[in-house]
Amino acid sequence: MSTARRRVMAGNWKMYKTQSETRAFFAAFLPMIGDAAHCDVVMAPPFTSIAAAVEAAKGSRVAIAGQNSHWQKEGAFTGEVSPQMLVEAGCTHVIVGHSERRQYANETDDMVSQKSRAALAAGLTPVVCLGENFTERETGKTQEVLSQQFIGGPGALTAEEFSRILLAYEPVWAIGTGRTATPDIAAAAHRFLRQCVRDQFSPEAAAGLRILYGGSVKPDNIQGLMAQEELDGALVGGASLDPKWFAAIVNTK
Ligand code: 13P
């Protein structure tokens, strides 16, 4: 089944890299990935480096993403950026509902669904993130949390909207901690999420959805993760900052 799903390798730079650092990254990175024909490659720089990334990635197959966008087209929302603004800047994707935004900017499942809908309406592909935290996993609440985040977030989209998103399973306990989920743990969560999609939408929607894994993905664990049929790619934080490391991840077959 997964052979029909094209792999996506995405980087999330978070609050790292100035414009000049962005140009230096792409100058080193692009020659190392060749045409990367076996997967889609996406990079999400901070807003101020998007223009530099779009320019540097021109003519390559690397798509550029925003790390967040608002649910309105415009308005009195100081500090926010609309999906239309990202499109005009050259983005094709946007990360929605990252756990750091849920944690530090109080993003709710309802905001995640509104933001996803607005991004889709603007023509962006949302990369919708969800995942349980350490306590939730330790107390056996993983499935409950995932199902809640799913139903209130991407599960609230229409079937047509849903068919155009990417999902990212990012267990909070694995983000930036070096504690990657084992391939089996990640696959079990992906399988559960696919079941949620089946229940909410259809078997076809579940079979077609690409689910990325995120949380301490590194060149030395990517192979084991990608060997799992359930994992359709990765959303990489720290290791996407280094052109050699991210190229090694992208080049994994
Ligand atoms: P790390 O790869 O640094 O754990 O970050 C994962 C992540 O949050 C990607 O969005």
PDB file of N, CA, C and O in Angstrom, residues 13 31 52 60 65 73 83 94 100 102 113 128 130 144 152 157 163 214 233 246 248:
ATOM      1  N   TRP A  13      13.178  24.370  10.339  1.00  0.00           N
ATOM      2  CA  TRP A  13      14.308  25.072  10.953  1.00  0.00           C
ATOM      3  C   TRP A  13      13.952  25.772  12.261  1.00  0.00           C
ATOM      4  O   TRP A  13      14.817  26.305  12.943  1.00  0.00           O
ATOM      5  N   PRO A  31      23.590  20.533  -4.199  1.00  0.00           N
ATOM      6  CA  PRO A  31      24.428  19.600  -4.959  1.00  0.00           C
ATOM      7  C   PRO A  31      24.479  18.200  -4.332  1.00  0.00           C
ATOM      8  O   PRO A  31      24.740  17.219  -5.023  1.00  0.00           O
ATOM      9  N   ALA A  52      14.737  34.328   0.812  1.00  0.00           N
ATOM     10  CA  ALA A  52      16.088  33.840   0.489  1.00  0.00           C
ATOM     11  C   ALA A  52      16.050  32.360   0.133  1.00  0.00           C
ATOM     12  O   ALA A  52      16.732  31.905  -0.795  1.00  0.00           O
ATOM     13  N   SER A  60      15.290  23.929  -8.299  1.00  0.00           N
ATOM     14  CA  SER A  60      15.487  22.625  -7.655  1.00  0.00           C
ATOM     15  C   SER A  60      14.107  22.050  -7.364  1.00  0.00           C
ATOM     16  O   SER A  60      13.099  22.687  -7.617  1.00  0.00           O
ATOM     17  N   ALA A  65       8.216  25.955   2.765  1.00  0.00           N
ATOM     18  CA  ALA A  65       7.035  25.986   3.629  1.00  0.00           C
ATOM     19  C   ALA A  65       7.148  27.092   4.662  1.00  0.00           C
ATOM     20  O   ALA A  65       8.249  27.432   5.110  1.00  0.00           O
ATOM     21  N   LYS A  73      -7.379  35.937   6.055  1.00  0.00           N
ATOM     22  CA  LYS A  73      -6.583  36.426   4.927  1.00  0.00           C
ATOM     23  C   LYS A  73      -5.782  37.655   5.298  1.00  0.00           C
ATOM     24  O   LYS A  73      -4.707  37.913   4.766  1.00  0.00           O
ATOM     25  N   PRO A  83      -1.985  32.803   5.034  1.00  0.00           N
ATOM     26  CA  PRO A  83      -1.569  31.833   4.025  1.00  0.00           C
ATOM     27  C   PRO A  83      -1.330  32.479   2.662  1.00  0.00           C
ATOM     28  O   PRO A  83      -0.411  32.090   1.943  1.00  0.00           O
ATOM     29  N   VAL A  94       2.730  24.644   4.413  1.00  0.00           N
ATOM     30  CA  VAL A  94       2.819  25.331   5.705  1.00  0.00           C
ATOM     31  C   VAL A  94       2.633  24.301   6.821  1.00  0.00           C
ATOM     32  O   VAL A  94       1.804  23.391   6.711  1.00  0.00           O
ATOM     33  N   GLU A 100       5.217  22.893  19.433  1.00  0.00           N
ATOM     34  CA  GLU A 100       5.784  24.086  20.071  1.00  0.00           C
ATOM     35  C   GLU A 100       4.798  25.248  20.007  1.00  0.00           C
ATOM     36  O   GLU A 100       4.769  26.097  20.898  1.00  0.00           O
ATOM     37  N   ARG A 102       1.494  24.720  19.902  1.00  0.00           N
ATOM     38  CA  ARG A 102       0.412  24.332  20.830  1.00  0.00           C
ATOM     39  C   ARG A 102       0.839  24.708  22.247  1.00  0.00           C
ATOM     40  O   ARG A 102       0.059  25.214  23.038  1.00  0.00           O
ATOM     41  N   SER A 113      -7.664  23.170  12.895  1.00  0.00           N
ATOM     42  CA  SER A 113      -8.544  22.882  11.757  1.00  0.00           C
ATOM     43  C   SER A 113      -8.831  24.164  10.965  1.00  0.00           C
ATOM     44  O   SER A 113      -8.834  24.149   9.737  1.00  0.00           O
ATOM     45  N   VAL A 128       0.046  18.967   8.924  1.00  0.00           N
ATOM     46  CA  VAL A 128      -0.638  19.090  10.210  1.00  0.00           C
ATOM     47  C   VAL A 128       0.024  18.172  11.239  1.00  0.00           C
ATOM     48  O   VAL A 128       0.105  16.952  11.042  1.00  0.00           O
ATOM     49  N   LEU A 130       0.581  16.470  15.049  1.00  0.00           N
ATOM     50  CA  LEU A 130      -0.027  16.075  16.317  1.00  0.00           C
ATOM     51  C   LEU A 130       0.873  15.058  17.005  1.00  0.00           C
ATOM     52  O   LEU A 130       1.792  14.503  16.391  1.00  0.00           O
ATOM     53  N   GLU A 144      -5.878   8.009  23.099  1.00  0.00           N
ATOM     54  CA  GLU A 144      -6.943   8.962  23.443  1.00  0.00           C
ATOM     55  C   GLU A 144      -6.570  10.368  22.959  1.00  0.00           C
ATOM     56  O   GLU A 144      -7.372  11.077  22.350  1.00  0.00           O
ATOM     57  N   GLY A 152     -10.619  16.803  16.465  1.00  0.00           N
ATOM     58  CA  GLY A 152     -10.823  18.250  16.581  1.00  0.00           C
ATOM     59  C   GLY A 152     -10.034  19.064  15.571  1.00  0.00           C
ATOM     60  O   GLY A 152     -10.347  20.219  15.296  1.00  0.00           O
ATOM     61  N   LEU A 157     -11.992  18.654   8.917  1.00  0.00           N
ATOM     62  CA  LEU A 157     -12.022  19.137   7.529  1.00  0.00           C
ATOM     63  C   LEU A 157     -13.032  18.319   6.725  1.00  0.00           C
ATOM     64  O   LEU A 157     -13.457  17.245   7.153  1.00  0.00           O
ATOM     65  N   SER A 163      -8.124  15.307   1.776  1.00  0.00           N
ATOM     66  CA  SER A 163      -7.326  14.574   0.786  1.00  0.00           C
ATOM     67  C   SER A 163      -6.095  15.367   0.350  1.00  0.00           C
ATOM     68  O   SER A 163      -5.213  14.825  -0.298  1.00  0.00           O
ATOM     69  N   GLY A 214       8.093  12.666  13.077  1.00  0.00           N
ATOM     70  CA  GLY A 214       9.048  13.686  13.519  1.00  0.00           C
ATOM     71  C   GLY A 214       9.414  13.503  14.975  1.00  0.00           C
ATOM     72  O   GLY A 214       8.557  13.156  15.806  1.00  0.00           O
ATOM     73  N   GLY A 233       7.569   9.297   5.461  1.00  0.00           N
ATOM     74  CA  GLY A 233       8.548  10.368   5.389  1.00  0.00           C
ATOM     75  C   GLY A 233       8.869  10.868   6.774  1.00  0.00           C
ATOM     76  O   GLY A 233       8.479  10.251   7.773  1.00  0.00           O
ATOM     77  N   PHE A 246      21.013  16.646   6.569  1.00  0.00           N
ATOM     78  CA  PHE A 246      19.695  16.589   5.935  1.00  0.00           C
ATOM     79  C   PHE A 246      19.795  15.912   4.573  1.00  0.00           C
ATOM     80  O   PHE A 246      18.885  15.178   4.179  1.00  0.00           O
ATOM     81  N   ALA A 248      21.815  13.488   3.845  1.00  0.00           N
ATOM     82  CA  ALA A 248      21.890  12.041   4.113  1.00  0.00           C
ATOM     83  C   ALA A 248      20.486  11.490   4.386  1.00  0.00           C
ATOM     84  O   ALA A 248      20.144  10.382   3.972  1.00  0.00           O
TER      85      ALA A 248
END
